[in-house]
PDB file of C-alpha atoms in Angstrom:
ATOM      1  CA  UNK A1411     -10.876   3.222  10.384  1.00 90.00           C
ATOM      2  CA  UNK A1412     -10.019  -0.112  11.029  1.00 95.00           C
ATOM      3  CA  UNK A1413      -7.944  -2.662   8.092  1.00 96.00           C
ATOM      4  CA  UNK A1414     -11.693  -4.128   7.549  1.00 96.00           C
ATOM      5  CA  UNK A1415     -12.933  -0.985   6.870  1.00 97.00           C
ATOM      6  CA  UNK A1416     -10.046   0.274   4.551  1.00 98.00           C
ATOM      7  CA  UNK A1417     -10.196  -2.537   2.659  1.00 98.00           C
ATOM      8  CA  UNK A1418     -14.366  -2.154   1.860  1.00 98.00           C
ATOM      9  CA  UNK A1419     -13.002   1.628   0.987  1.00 98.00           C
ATOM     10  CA  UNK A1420     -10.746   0.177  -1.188  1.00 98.00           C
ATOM     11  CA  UNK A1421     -12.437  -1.817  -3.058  1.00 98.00           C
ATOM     12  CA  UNK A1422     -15.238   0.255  -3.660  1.00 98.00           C
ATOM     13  CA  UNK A1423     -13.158   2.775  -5.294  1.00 98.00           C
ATOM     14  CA  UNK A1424     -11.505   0.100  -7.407  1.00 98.00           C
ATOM     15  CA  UNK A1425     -14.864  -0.809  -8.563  1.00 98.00           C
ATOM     16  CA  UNK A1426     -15.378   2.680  -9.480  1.00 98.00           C
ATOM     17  CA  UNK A1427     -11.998   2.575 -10.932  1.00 97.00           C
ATOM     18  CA  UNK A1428     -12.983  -0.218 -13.253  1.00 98.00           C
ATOM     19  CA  UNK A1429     -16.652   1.388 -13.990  1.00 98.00           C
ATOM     20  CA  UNK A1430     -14.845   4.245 -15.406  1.00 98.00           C
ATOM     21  CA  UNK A1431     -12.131   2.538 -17.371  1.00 97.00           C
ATOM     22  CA  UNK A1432     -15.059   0.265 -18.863  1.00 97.00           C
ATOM     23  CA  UNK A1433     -16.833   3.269 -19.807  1.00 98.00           C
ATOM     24  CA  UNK A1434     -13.983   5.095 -21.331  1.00 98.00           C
ATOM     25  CA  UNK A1435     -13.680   1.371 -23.318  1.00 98.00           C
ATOM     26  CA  UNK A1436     -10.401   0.600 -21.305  1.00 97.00           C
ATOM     27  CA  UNK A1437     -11.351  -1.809 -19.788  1.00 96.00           C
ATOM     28  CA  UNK A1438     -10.873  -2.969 -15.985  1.00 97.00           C
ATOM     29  CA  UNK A1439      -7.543  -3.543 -14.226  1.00 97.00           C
ATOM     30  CA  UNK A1440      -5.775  -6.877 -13.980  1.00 98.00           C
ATOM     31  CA  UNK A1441      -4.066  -7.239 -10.639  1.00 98.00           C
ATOM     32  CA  UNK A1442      -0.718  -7.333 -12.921  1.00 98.00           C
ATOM     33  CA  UNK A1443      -1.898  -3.175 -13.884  1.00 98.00           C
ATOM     34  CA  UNK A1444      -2.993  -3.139 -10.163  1.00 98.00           C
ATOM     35  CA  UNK A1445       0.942  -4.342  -9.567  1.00 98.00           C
ATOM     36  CA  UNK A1446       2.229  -2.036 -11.894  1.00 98.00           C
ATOM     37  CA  UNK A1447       0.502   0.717 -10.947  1.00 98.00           C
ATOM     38  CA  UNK A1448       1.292   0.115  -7.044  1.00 98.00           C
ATOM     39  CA  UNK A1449       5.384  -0.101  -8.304  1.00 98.00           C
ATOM     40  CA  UNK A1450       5.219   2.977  -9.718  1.00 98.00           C
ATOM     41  CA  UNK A1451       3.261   4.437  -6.640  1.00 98.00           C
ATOM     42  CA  UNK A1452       6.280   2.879  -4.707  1.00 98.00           C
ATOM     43  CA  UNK A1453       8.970   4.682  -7.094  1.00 98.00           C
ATOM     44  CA  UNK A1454       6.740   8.171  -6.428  1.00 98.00           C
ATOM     45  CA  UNK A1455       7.082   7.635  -2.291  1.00 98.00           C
ATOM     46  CA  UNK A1456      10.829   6.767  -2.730  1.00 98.00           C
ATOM     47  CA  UNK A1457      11.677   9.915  -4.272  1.00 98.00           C
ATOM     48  CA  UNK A1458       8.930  11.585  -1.753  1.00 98.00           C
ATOM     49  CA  UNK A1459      11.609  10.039   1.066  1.00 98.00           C
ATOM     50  CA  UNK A1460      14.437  11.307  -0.468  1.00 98.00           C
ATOM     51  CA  UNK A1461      13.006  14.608  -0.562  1.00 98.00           C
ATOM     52  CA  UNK A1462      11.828  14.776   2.821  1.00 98.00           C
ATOM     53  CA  UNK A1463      15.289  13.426   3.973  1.00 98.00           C
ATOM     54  CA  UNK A1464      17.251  16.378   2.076  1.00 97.00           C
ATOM     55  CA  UNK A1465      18.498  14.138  -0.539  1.00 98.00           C
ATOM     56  CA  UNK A1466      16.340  15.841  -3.577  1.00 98.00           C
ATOM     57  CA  UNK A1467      14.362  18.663  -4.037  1.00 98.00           C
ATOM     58  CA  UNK A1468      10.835  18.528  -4.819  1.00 97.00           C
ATOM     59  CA  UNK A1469       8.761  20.744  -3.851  1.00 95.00           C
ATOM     60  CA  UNK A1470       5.807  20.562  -1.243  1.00 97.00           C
ATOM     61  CA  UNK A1471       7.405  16.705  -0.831  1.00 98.00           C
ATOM     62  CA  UNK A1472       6.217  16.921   2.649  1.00 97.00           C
ATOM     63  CA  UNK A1473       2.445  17.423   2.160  1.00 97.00           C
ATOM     64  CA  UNK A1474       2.593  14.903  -0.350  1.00 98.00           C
ATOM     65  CA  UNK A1475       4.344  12.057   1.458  1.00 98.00           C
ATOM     66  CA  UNK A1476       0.766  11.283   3.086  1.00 98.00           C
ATOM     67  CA  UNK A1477      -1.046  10.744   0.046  1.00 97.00           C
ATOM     68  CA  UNK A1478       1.473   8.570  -1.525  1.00 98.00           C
ATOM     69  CA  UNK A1479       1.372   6.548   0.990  1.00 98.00           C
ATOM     70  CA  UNK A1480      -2.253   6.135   0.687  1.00 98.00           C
ATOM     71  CA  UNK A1481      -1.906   5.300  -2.900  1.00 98.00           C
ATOM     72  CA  UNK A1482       0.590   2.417  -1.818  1.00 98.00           C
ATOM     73  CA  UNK A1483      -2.183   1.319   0.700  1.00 98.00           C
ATOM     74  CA  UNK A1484      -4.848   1.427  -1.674  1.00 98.00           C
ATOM     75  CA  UNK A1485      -2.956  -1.087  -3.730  1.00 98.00           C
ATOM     76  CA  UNK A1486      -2.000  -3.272  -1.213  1.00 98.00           C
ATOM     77  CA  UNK A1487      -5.412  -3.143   0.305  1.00 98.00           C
ATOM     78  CA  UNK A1488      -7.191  -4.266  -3.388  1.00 98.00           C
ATOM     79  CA  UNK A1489      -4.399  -6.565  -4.449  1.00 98.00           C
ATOM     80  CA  UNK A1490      -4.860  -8.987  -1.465  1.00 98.00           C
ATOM     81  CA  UNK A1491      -8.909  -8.473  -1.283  1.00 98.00           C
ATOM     82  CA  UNK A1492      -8.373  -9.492  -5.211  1.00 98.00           C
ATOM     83  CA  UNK A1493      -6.064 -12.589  -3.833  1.00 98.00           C
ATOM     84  CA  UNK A1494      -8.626 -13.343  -1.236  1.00 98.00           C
ATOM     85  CA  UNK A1495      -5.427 -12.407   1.148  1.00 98.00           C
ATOM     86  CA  UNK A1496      -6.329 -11.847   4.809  1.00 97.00           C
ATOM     87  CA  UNK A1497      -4.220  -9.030   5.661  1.00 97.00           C
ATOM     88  CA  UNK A1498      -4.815  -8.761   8.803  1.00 96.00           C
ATOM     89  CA  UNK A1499      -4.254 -12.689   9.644  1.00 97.00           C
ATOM     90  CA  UNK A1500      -0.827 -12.499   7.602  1.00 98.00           C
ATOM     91  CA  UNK A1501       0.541  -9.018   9.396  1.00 97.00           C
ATOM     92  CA  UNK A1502      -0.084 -11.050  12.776  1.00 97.00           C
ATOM     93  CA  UNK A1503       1.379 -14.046  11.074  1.00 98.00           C
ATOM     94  CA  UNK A1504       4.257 -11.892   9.892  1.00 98.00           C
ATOM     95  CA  UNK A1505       5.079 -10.216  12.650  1.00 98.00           C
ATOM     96  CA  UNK A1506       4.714 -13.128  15.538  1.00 97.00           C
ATOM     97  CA  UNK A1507       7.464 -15.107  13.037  1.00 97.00           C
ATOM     98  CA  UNK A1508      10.041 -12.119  13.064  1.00 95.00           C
ATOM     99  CA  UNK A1509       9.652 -11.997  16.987  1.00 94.00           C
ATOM    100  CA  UNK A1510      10.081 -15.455  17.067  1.00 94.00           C
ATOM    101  CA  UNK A1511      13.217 -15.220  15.303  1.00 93.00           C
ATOM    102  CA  UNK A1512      14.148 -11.866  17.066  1.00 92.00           C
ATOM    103  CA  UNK A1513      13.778 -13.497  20.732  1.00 91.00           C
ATOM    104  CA  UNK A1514      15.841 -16.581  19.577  1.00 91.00           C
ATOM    105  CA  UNK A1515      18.747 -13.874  18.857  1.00 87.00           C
ATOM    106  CA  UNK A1516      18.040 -12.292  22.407  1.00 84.00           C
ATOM    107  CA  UNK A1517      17.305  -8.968  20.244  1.00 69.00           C
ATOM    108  CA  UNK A1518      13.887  -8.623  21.508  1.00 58.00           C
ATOM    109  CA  UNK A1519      13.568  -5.559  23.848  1.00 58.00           C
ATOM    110  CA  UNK A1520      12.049  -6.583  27.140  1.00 54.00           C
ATOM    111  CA  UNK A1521       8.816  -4.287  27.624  1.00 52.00           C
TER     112      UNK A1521
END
């Protein structure tokens, strides 16, 4: 799948997200809850890491590693369709500014 198509995935399942929550008289999320809930997805893949890295001991930490870090994409994914953020636009952005700045250094491997 491309980042196009991962976001439509996304935000489908947030909509289904919000159907539910709406139905259970919740209520849909607020990006703030969709930030909240992505921190604590981030706090979940931290101690995922340190588990995989021999630092603590949880078990099956390996197998779950790759669905935390789907959950962090997930959020990522709906929190910038939600800011009308062009992911894809600002990674290139990103990442042509810190090779700018890593070139200027002379730190930039020659490929």
């Amino acid at each position: 799948m491309d980042l196009e198509s991962l976001r439509l995935r996304a935000v489908a399942i947030a909509e289904l997200y919000d159907r539910h929550n709406v139905a259970a008289g919740r209520g849909a999320w607020s990006t703030g809850d969709l930030a909240l809930g992505f921190v604590g997805d981030v706090g979940d893949l931290a101690k995922l890491v340190m588990a995989v890295d021999g630092r603590r001991e949880i078990t099956d930490a390996r197998e779950r590693l790759g669905h935390e870090l789907a959950d962090c994409l997930w959020s990522i994914l709906v929190l910038a369709d939600r800011y009308g953020v062009d992911l894809a636009a600002e990674f290139a952005r990103m990442t042509a500014g810190i090779e700018e700045h890593l070139e200027a250094r002379g730190l930039h491997e020659a490929g």
